[in-house]
Short mmCIF file of C-alpha atoms in Angstrom, two decimals:
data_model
loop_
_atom_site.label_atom_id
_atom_site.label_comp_id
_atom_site.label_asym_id
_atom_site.label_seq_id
_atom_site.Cartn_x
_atom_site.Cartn_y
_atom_site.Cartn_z
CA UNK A 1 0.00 0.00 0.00
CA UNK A 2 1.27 3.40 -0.70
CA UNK A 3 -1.35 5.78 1.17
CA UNK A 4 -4.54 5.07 -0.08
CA UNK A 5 -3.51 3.14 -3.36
CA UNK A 6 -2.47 0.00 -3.63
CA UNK A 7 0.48 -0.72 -6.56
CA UNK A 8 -1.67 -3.19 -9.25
CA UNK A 9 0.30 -6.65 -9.82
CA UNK A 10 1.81 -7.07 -12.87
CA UNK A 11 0.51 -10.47 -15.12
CA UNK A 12 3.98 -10.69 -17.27
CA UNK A 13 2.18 -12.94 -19.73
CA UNK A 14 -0.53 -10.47 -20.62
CA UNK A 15 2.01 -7.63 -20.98
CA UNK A 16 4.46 -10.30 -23.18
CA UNK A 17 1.01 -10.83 -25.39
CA UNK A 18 0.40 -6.98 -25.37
CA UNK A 19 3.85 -6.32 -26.67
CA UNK A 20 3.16 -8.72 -29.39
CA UNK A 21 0.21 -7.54 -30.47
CA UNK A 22 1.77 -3.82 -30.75
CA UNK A 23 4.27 -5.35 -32.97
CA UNK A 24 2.68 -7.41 -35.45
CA UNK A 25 -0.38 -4.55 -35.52
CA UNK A 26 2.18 -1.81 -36.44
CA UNK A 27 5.01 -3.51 -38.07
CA UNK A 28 7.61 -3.31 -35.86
CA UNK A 29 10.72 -5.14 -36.07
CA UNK A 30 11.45 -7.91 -33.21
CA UNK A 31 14.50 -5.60 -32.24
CA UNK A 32 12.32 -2.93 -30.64
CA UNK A 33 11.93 -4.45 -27.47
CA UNK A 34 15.34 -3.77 -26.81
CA UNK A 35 15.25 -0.30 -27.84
CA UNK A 36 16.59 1.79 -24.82
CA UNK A 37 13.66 4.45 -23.89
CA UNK A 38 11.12 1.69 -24.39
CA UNK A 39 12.62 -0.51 -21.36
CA UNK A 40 12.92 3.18 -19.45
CA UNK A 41 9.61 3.52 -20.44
CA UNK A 42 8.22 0.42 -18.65
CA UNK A 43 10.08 0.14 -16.04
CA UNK A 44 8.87 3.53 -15.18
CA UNK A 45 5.45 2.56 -15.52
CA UNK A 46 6.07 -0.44 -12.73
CA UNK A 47 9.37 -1.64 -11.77
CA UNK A 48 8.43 -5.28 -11.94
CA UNK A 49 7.78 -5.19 -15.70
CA UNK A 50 10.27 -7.69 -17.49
CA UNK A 51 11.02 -6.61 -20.90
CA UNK A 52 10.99 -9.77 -23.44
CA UNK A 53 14.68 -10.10 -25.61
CA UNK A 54 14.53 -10.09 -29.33
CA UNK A 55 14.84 -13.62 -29.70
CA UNK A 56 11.51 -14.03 -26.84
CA UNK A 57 9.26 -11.25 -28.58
CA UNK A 58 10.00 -13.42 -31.74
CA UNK A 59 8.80 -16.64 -30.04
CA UNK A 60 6.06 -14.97 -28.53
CA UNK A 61 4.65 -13.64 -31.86
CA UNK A 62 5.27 -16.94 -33.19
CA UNK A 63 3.23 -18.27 -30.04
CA UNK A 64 0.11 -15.84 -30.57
CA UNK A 65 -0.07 -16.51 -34.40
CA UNK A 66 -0.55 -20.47 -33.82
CA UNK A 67 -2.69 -19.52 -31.19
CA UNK A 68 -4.88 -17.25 -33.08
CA UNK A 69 -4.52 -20.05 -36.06
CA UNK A 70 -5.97 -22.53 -34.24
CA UNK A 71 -9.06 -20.18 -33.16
CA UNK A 72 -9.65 -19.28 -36.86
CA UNK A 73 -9.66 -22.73 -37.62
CA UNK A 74 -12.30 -23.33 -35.33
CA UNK A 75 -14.39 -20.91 -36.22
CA UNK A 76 -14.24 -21.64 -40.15
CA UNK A 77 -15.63 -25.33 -38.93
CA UNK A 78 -18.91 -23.55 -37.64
CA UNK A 79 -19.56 -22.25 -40.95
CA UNK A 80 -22.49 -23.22 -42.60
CA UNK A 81 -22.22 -22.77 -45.95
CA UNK A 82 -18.68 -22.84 -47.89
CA UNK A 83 -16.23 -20.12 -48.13
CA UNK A 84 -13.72 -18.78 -50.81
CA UNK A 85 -10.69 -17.02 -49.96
CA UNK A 86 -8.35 -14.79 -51.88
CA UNK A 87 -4.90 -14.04 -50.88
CA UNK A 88 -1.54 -12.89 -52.26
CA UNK A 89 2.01 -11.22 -51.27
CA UNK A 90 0.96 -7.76 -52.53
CA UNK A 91 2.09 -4.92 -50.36
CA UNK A 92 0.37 -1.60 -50.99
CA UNK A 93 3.17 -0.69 -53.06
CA UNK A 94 2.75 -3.11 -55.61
CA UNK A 95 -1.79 -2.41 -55.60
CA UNK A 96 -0.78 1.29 -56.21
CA UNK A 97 0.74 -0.15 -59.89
CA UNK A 98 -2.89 -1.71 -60.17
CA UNK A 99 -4.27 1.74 -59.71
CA UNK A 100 -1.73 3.75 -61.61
CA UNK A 101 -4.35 4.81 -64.22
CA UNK A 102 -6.89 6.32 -61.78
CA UNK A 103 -3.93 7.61 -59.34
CA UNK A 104 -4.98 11.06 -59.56
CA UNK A 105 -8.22 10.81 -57.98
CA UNK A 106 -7.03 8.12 -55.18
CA UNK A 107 -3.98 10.65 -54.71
CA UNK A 108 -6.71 13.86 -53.93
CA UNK A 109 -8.99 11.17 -51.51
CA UNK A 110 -5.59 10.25 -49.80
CA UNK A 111 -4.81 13.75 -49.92
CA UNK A 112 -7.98 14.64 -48.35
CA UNK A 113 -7.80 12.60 -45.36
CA UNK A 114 -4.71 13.54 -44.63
CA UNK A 115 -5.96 17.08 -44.48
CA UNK A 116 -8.59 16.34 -42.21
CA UNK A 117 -6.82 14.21 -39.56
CA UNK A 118 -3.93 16.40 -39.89
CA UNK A 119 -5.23 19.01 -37.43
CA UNK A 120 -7.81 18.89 -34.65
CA UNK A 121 -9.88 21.96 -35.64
CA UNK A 122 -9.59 20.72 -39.50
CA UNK A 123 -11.32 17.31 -37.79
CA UNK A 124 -14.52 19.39 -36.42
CA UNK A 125 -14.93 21.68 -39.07
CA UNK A 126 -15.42 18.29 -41.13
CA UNK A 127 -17.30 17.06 -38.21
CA UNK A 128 -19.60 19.70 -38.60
CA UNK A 129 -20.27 19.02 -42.52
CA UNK A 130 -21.13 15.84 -41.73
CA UNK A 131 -23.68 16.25 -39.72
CA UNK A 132 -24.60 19.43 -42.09
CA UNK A 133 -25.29 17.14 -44.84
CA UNK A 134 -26.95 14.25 -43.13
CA UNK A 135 -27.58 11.15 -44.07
CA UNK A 136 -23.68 9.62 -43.12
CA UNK A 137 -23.18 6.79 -41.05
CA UNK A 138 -20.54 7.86 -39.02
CA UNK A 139 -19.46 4.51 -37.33
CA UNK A 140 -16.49 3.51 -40.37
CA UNK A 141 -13.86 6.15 -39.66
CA UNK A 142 -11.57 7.96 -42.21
CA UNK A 143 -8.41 5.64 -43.07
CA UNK A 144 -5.54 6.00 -44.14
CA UNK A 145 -3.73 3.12 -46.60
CA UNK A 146 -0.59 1.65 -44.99
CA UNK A 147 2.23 0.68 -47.10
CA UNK A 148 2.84 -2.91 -45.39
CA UNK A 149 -1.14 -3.79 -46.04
CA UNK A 150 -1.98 -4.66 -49.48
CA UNK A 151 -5.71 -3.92 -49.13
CA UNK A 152 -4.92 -0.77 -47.19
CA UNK A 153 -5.86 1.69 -50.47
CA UNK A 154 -9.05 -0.34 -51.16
CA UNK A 155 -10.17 0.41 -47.66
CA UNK A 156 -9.48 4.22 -47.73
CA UNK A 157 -11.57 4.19 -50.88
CA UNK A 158 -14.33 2.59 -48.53
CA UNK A 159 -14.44 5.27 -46.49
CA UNK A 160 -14.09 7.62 -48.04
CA UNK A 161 -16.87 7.40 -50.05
CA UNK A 162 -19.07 7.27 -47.18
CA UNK A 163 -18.13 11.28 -46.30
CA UNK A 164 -18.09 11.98 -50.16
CA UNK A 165 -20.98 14.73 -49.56
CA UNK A 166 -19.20 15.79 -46.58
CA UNK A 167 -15.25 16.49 -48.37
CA UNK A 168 -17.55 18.53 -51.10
CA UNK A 169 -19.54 20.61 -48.48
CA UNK A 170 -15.87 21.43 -46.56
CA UNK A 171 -14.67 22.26 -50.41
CA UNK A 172 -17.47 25.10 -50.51
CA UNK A 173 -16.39 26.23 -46.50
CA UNK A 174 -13.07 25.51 -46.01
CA UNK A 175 -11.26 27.77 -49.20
CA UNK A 176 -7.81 26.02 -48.02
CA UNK A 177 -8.68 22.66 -48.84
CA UNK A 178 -7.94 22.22 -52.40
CA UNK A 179 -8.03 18.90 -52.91
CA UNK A 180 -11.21 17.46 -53.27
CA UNK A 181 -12.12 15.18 -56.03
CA UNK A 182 -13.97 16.24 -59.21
CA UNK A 183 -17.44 14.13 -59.22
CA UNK A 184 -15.75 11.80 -61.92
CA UNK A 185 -12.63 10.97 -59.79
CA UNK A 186 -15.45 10.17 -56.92
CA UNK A 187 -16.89 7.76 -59.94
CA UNK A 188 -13.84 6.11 -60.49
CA UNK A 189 -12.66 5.59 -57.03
CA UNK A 190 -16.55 3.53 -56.75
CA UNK A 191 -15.50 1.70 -59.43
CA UNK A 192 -12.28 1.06 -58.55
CA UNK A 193 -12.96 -0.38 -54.94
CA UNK A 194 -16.09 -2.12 -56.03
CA UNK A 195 -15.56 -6.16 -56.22
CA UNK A 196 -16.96 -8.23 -59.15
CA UNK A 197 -18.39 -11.85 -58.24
CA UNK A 198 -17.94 -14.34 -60.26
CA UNK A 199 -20.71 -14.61 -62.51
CA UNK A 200 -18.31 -11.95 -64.25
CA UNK A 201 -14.92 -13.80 -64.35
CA UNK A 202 -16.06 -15.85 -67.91
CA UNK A 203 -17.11 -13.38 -69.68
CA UNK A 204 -13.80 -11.03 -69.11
CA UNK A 205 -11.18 -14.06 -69.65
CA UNK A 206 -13.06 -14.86 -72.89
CA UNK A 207 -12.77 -11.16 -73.94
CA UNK A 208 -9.27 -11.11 -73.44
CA UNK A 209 -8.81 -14.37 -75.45
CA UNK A 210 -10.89 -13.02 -78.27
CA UNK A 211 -9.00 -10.14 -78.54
CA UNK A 212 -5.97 -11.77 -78.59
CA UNK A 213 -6.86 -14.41 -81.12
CA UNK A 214 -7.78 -11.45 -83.39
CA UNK A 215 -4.22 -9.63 -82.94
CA UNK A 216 -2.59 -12.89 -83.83
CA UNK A 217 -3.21 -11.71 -87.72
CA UNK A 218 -2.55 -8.06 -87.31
CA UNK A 219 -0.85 -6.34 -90.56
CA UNK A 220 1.24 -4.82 -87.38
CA UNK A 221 4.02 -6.56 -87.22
CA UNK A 222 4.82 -5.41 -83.48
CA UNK A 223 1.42 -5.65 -82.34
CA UNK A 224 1.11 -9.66 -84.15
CA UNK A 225 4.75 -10.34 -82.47
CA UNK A 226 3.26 -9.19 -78.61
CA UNK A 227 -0.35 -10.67 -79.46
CA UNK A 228 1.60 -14.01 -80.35
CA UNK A 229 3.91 -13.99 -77.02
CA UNK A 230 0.89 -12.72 -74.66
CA UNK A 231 -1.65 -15.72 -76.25
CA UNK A 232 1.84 -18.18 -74.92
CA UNK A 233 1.24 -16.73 -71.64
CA UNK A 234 -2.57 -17.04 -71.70
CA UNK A 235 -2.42 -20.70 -72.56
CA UNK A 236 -0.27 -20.98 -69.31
CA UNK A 237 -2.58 -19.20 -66.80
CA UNK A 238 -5.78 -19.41 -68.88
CA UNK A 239 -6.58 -21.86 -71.65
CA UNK A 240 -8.46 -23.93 -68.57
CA UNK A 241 -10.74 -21.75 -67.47
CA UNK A 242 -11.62 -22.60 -64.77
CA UNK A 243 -14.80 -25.09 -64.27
CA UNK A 244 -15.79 -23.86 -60.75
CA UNK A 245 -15.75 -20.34 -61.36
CA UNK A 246 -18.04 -21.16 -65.31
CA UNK A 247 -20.66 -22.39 -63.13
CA UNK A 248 -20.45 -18.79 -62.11
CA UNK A 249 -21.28 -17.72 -65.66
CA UNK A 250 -24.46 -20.39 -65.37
CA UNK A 251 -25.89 -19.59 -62.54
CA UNK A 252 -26.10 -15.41 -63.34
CA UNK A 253 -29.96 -16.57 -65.09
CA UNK A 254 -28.60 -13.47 -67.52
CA UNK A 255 -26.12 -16.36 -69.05
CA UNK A 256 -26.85 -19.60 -68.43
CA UNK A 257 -25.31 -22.76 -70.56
CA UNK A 258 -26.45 -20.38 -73.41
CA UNK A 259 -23.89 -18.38 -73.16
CA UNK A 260 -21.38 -20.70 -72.63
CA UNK A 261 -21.91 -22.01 -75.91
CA UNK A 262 -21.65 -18.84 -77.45
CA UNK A 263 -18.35 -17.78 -76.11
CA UNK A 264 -16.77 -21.45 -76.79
CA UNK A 265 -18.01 -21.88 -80.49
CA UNK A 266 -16.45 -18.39 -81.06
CA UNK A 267 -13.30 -20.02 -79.59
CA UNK A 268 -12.86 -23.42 -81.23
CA UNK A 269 -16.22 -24.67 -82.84
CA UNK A 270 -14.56 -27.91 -82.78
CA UNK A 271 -14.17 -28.05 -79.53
CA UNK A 272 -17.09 -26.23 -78.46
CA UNK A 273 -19.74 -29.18 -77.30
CA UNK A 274 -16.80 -31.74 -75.67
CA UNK A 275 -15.94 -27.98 -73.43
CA UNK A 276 -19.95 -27.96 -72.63
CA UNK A 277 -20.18 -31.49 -71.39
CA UNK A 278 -17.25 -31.27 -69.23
CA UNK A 279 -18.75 -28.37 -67.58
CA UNK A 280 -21.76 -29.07 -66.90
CA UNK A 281 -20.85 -32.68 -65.88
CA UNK A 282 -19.06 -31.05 -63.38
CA UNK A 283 -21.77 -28.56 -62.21
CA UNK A 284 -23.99 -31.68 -61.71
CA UNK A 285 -21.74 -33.52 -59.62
CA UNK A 286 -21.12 -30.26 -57.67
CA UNK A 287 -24.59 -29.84 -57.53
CA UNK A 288 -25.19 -33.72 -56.05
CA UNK A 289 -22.90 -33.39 -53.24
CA UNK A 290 -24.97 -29.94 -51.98
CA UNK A 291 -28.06 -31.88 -52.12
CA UNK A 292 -26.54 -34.91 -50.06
CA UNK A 293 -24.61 -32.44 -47.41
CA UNK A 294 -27.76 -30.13 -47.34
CA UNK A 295 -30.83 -31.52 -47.92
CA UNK A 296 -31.90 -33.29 -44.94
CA UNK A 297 -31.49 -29.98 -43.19
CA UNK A 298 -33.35 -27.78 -45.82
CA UNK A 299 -36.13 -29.78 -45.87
CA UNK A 300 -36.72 -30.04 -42.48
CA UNK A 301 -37.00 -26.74 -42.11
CA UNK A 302 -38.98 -25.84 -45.24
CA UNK A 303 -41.39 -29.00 -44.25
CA UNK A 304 -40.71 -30.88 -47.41
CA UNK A 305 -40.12 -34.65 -47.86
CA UNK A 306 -37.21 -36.32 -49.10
CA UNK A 307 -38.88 -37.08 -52.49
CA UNK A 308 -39.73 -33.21 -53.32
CA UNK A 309 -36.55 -32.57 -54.86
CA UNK A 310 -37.72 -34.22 -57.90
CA UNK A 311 -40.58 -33.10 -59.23
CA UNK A 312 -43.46 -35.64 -61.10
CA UNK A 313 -41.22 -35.12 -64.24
CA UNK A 314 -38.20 -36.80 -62.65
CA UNK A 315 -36.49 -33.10 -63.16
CA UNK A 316 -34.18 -31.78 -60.22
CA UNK A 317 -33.80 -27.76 -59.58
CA UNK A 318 -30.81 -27.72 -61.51
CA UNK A 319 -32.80 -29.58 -64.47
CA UNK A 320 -35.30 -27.19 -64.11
CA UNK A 321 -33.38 -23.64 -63.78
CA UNK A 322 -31.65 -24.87 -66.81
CA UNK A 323 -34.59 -25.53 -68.41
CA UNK A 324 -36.34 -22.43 -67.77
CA UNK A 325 -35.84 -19.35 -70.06
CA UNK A 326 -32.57 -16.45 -69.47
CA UNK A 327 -34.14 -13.40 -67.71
CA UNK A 328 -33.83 -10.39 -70.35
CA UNK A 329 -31.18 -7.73 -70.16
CA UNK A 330 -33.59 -5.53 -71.42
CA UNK A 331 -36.09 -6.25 -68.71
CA UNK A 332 -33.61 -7.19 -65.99
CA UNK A 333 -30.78 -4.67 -66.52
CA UNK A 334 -29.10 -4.79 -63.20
CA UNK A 335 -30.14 -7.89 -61.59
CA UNK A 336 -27.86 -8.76 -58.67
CA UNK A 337 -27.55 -12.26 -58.97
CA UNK A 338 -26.94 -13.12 -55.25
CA UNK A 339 -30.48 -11.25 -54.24
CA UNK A 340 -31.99 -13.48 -57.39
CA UNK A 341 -31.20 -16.65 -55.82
CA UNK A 342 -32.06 -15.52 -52.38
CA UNK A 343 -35.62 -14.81 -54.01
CA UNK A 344 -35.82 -17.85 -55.14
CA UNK A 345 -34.68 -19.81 -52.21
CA UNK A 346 -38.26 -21.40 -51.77
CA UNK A 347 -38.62 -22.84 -55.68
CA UNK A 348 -34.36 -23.85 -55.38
CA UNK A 349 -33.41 -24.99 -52.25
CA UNK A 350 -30.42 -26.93 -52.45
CA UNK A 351 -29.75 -25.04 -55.74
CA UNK A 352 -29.74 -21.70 -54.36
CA UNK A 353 -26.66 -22.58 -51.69
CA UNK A 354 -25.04 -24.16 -54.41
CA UNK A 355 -25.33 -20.55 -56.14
CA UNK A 356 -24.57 -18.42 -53.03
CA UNK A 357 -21.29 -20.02 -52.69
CA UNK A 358 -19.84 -19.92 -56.26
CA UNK A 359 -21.50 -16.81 -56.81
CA UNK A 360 -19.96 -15.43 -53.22
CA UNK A 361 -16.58 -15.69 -54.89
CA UNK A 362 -14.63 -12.76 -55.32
CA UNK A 363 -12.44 -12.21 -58.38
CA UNK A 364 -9.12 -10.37 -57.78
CA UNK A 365 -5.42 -10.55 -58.90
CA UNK A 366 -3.80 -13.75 -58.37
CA UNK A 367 -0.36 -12.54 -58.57
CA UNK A 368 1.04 -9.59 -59.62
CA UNK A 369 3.54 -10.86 -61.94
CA UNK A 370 0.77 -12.28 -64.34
CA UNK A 371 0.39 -10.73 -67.48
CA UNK A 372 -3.27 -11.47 -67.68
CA UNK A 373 -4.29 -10.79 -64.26
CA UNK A 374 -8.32 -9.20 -63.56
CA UNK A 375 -7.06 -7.56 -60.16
CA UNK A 376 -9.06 -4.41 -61.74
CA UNK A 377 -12.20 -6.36 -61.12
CA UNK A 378 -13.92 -4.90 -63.91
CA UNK A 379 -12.70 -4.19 -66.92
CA UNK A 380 -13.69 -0.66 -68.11
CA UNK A 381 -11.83 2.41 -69.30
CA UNK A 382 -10.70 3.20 -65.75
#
């Protein structure tokens, strides 16, 4: 006791997992904890605190990332339904060459933030436009992208465009903030940090192949000898598309096996029915194993029998979705697919968790050293 406080005990293994989370959150390296003014610094806060060597803030990290492995783990088992997962080694370095074309407008948002956090009254004259325009869910905070965090500038987007109103009503009160985006560099940063699912992936690999194929016969002689060495390095990555992420293109009721057919007699007419029945051999197989994992559940709790899957016909969902006629463009302009199938959910049981999981997929880069990486998601003019 020290008059009428009492000195709190020290639990070394919550302050060794403390100092590993402060590491691995901001990037330190492992030699920090040896740094001089940080031992001063908590030993002044208690006496009894033991600082951790290099080589035991290493193991420790090492400790808290099996730990927290095995928790993920655990909690991926409880999921219901599948899951697809995207990764890479991208740093935000190496995104930023992804976004070179629209780097002036991600430039002025990153610009703008930076403005606003930079000073305290800059923050509640912003704070004030905020709530002047209304309307803004204020619980996502402006962020910053971090060099060491490869989806770092995709998530300043995100946020950005939440206070997009409020940056353009502190343009018209604040006359020393001069760099808010024009309403088409707010446009393009949308586009840009939108995701595509991957009822689009088909469709943008075959454009690329199509275009190529029709370069491979250019007068050009530069543009025929690159058409000729990129369609090498499309075989390698993408002359298989792949089957999983077709069913994609199927199950958008835009597309269909209709479509399929199109894009693979435009290909290799040869070719083009052996390509069909491979996929959708596979998509019926894929299709069986949902309805033996799922059905007893979904039928339960929709109050159907076993036998209902098949209807008097002998015709399963997936018999007769395919069956039934492609929903218009010109009627249907921009359906979301994923709220389609959760409509439907009553007519296609089994079918329609077959479709939230493939369609769930999201399509980014798989490596940055591909030549025919999608990492732009969609492929417009931006």
């Amino acid at each position: 006791m020290l008059g009428d406080y009492e000195i709190k005990k020290i639990d070394q293994s919550v302050v060794y997992e403390m100092i590993s989370m402060m590491i691995i959150e901001q990037d330190l390296p492992f030699s920090f904890v040896e740094h001089r003014r940080f031992k001063e610094l908590l030993q002044y806060l208690h006496p009894d605190v033991k600082v951790p060597s290099r080589c035991v803030a290493t193991m420790n990290v090492n400790n808290l990332y099996e730990f927290e492995k095995k928790k993920m783990k655990c909690m991926l088992s409880k999921v219901p339904s599948r899951i697809s997962l995207t990764f890479d080694v991208w740093t935000s370095c190496t995104s930023e060459e992804e976004l070179k074309v629209i780097v002036p407008a991600v430039n002025k948002i990153r610009e703008s933030i930076k403005y606003v956090k930079g000073l305290e009254g800059r923050m509640q004259v912003f704070k004030t436009c905020v709530a002047k325009v209304g309307g803004i869910h204020t619980k996502m905070g402006l962020r910053l992208d971090v060099i060491t965090r490869w989806n770092s500038t995709f998530l300043m987007l995100e946020s950005a465009l939440i206070y997009q109103r409020a940056f353009c009503s502190l343009a018209f009160d604040d006359r020393s903030y001069s760099s808010c985006p024009t309403n088409e560099e707010w446009e393009r940063g949308q586009k840009i940090s939108s995701y595509s699912t991957s009822n689009l992936y088909f469709m943008q690999v075959w454009k690329i192949e199509c275009l190529l194929l029709q370069n491979l016969s250019n007068e050009d002689e530069l543009i025929r000898t690159m058409a000729i060495d990129m369609k090498t390095k499309f075989d390698k990555y993408w002359s298989d598309y792949n089957n999983v992420l077709s069913f994609g293109c199927i199950l958008d009721s835009h597309c269909k096996i209709k479509l399929l057919k199109y894009c693979y007699s435009n290909l290799d007419p040869i070719s083009c029915q052996a390509k069909l029945k491979v996929v959708e051999h596979e998509l019926y197989i894929l299709y069986n194993e949902y309805v033996q994992m799922y059905s007893k559940e979904t039928r339960s709790n929709a109050g159907l029998s076993q036998d209902e899957d098949v209807s008097q016909m002998g015709k399963s969902q997936l018999d007769t979705y395919l069956e039934e006629a492609n929903l218009s463009n010109k009627y249907h302009p921009n359906l979301d697919v994923l709220q389609y199938w959760k409509d439907n959910q009553a007519q296609f049981l089994d079918l329609s968790l077959l479709a939230s999981d493939i369609l769930s997929i999201k399509i980014t880069t798989m490596t940055f050293e591909s030549a025919f990486s999608i990492g732009l998601r969609v492929l417009n003019k931006y």
